[in-house]
PDB file of C-alpha atoms in Angstrom:
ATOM      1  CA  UNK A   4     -20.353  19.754  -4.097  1.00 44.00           C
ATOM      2  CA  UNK A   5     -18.580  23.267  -5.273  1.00 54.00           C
ATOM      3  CA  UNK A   6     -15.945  22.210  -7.060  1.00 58.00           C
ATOM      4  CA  UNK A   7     -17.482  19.141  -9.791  1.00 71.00           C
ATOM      5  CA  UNK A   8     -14.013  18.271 -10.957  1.00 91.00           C
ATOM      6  CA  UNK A   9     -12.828  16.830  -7.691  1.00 95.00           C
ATOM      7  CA  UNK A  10     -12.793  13.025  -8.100  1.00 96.00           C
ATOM      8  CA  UNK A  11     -14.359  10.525  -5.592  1.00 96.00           C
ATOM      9  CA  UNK A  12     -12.617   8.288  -3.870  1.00 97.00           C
ATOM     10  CA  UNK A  13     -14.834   5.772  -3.470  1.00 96.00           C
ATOM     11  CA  UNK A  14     -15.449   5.199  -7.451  1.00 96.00           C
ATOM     12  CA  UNK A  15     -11.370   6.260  -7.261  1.00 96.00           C
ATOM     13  CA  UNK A  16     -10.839   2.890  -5.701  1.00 97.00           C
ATOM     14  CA  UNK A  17     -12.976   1.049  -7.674  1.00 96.00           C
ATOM     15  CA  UNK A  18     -12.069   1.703 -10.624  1.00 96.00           C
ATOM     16  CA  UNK A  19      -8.486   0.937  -9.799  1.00 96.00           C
ATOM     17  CA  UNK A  20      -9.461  -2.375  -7.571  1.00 96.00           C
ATOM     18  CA  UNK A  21      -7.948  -0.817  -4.307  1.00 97.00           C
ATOM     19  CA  UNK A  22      -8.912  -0.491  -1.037  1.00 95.00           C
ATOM     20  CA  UNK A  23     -10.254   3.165   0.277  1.00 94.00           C
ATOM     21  CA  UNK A  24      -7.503   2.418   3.195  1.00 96.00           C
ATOM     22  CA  UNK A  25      -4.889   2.604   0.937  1.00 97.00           C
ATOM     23  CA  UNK A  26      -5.834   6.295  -0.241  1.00 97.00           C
ATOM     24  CA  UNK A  27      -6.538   6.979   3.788  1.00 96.00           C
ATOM     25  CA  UNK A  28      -2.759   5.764   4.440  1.00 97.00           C
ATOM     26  CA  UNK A  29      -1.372   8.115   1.632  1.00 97.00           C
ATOM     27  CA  UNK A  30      -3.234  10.997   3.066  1.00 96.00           C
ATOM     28  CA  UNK A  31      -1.647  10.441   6.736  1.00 96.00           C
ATOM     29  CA  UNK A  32       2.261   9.796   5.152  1.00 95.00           C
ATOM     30  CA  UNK A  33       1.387  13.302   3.866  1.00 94.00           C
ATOM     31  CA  UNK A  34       1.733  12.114   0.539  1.00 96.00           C
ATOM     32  CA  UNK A  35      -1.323  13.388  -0.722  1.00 97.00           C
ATOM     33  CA  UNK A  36      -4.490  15.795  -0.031  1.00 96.00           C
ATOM     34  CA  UNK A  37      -7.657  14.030   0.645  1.00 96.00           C
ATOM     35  CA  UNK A  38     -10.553  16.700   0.357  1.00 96.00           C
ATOM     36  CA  UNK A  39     -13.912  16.402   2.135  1.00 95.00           C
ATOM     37  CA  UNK A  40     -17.129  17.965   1.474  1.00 93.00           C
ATOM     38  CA  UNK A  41     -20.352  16.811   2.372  1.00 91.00           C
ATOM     39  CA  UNK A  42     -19.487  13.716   4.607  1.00 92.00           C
ATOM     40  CA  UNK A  43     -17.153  12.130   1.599  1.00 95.00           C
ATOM     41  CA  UNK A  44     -13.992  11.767   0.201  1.00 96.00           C
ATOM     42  CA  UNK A  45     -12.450  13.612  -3.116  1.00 97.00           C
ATOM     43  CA  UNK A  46      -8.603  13.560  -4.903  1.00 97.00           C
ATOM     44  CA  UNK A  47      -7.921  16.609  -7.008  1.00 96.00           C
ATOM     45  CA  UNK A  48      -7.349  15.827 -10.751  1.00 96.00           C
ATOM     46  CA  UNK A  49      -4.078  17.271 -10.001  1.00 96.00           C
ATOM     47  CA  UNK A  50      -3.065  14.308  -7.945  1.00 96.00           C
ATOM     48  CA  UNK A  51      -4.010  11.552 -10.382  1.00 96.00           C
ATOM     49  CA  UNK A  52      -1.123  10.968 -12.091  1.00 95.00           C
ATOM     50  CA  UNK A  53       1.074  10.610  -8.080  1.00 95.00           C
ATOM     51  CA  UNK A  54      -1.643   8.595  -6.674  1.00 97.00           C
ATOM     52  CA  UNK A  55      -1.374   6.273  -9.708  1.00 97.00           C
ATOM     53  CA  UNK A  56       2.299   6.204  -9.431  1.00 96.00           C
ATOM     54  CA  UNK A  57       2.139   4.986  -5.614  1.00 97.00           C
ATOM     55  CA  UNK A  58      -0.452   2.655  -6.394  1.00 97.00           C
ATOM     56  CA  UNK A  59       1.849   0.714  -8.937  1.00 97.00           C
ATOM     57  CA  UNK A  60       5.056   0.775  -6.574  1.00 97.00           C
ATOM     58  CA  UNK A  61       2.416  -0.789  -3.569  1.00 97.00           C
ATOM     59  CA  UNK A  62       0.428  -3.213  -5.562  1.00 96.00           C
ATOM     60  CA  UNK A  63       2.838  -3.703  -8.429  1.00 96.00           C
ATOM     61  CA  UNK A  64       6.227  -3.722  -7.461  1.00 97.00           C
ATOM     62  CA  UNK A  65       5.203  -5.036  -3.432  1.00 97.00           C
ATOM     63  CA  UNK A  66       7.131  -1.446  -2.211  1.00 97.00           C
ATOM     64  CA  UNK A  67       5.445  -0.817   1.183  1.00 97.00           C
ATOM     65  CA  UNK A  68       4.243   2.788   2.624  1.00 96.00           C
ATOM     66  CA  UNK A  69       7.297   3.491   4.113  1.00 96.00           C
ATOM     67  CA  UNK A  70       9.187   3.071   1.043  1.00 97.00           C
ATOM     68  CA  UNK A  71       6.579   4.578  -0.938  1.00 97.00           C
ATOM     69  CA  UNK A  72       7.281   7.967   1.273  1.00 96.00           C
ATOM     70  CA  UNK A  73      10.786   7.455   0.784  1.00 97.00           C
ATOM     71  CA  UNK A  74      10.849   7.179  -2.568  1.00 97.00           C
ATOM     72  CA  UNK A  75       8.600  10.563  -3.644  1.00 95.00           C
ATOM     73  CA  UNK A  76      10.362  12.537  -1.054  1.00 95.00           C
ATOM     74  CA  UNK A  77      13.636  11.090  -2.817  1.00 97.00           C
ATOM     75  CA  UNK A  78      11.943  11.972  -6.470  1.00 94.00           C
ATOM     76  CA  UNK A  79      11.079  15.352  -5.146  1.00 94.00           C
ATOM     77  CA  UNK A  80      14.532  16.186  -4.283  1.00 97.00           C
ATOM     78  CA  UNK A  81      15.737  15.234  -7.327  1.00 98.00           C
ATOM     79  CA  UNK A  82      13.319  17.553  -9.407  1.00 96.00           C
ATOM     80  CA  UNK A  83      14.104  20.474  -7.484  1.00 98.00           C
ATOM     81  CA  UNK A  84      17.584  20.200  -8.114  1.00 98.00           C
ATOM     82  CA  UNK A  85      16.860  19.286 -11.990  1.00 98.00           C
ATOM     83  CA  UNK A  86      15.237  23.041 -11.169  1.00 98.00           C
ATOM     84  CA  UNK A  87      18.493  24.387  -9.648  1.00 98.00           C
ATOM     85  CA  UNK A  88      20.768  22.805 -12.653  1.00 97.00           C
ATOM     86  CA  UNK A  89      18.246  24.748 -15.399  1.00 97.00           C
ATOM     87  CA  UNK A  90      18.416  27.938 -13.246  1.00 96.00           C
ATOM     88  CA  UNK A  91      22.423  27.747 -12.798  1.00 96.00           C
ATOM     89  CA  UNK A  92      22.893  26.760 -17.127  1.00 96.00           C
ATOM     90  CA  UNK A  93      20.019  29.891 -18.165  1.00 94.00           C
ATOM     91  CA  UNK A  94      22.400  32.269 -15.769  1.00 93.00           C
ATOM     92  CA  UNK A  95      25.502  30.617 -17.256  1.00 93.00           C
ATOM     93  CA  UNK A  96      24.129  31.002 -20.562  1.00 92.00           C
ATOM     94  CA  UNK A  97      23.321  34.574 -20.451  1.00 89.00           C
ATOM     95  CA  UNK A  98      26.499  35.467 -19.113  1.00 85.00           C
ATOM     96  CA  UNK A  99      28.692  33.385 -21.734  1.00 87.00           C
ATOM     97  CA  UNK A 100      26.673  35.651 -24.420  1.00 86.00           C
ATOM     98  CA  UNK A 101      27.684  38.927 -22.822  1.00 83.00           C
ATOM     99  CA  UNK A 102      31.269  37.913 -23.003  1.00 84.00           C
ATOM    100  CA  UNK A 103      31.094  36.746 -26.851  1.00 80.00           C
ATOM    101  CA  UNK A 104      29.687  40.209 -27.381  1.00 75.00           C
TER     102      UNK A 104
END
């Protein structure tokens, strides 16, 4: 394996007391990256804290796939406009301290 901080899904899933369809189903909403090197399955670290997040709306709060998708392409939205907001007040800001000047 080339990269040793990739994280297996198979002890993934056990750990957490899932099933490795679950993961599969997440990869093909396009919700997250499954990698695969030498005939098995890996997350990035990166992705821990998503997949964790998806795994308590499914198993926790009974929110199905669909939903799931719905909901992180809804939380995405609003963090890139949280983005656009902190852009727009740094401009705003920088140009309210020229005029004071």
């Amino acid at each position: 394996m080339k990269n040793k901080n990739l994280i297996q899904i198979k002890q993934f899933c056990i750990y957490h007391e899932i099933e490795n369809t679950f993961i599969t189903e997440l990869n093909n909403y396009g919700l997250i990256h499954i990698i695969t090197e030498e005939n098995d399955e890996y997350l990035e670290p990166e992705q821990l804290p998503t997949v964790e997040k998806m795994i308590r709306m499914h198993y926790d709060l009974k929110i199905n796939l669909e939903g799931i998708d719905a909901i992180a392409h809804l939380l995405n939205k609003i963090e890139n406009l949280q983005q656009n907001l902190n852009t727009v007040q740094n401009r705003l800001r920088i140009y309210e301290e020229k005029q004071s000047e």
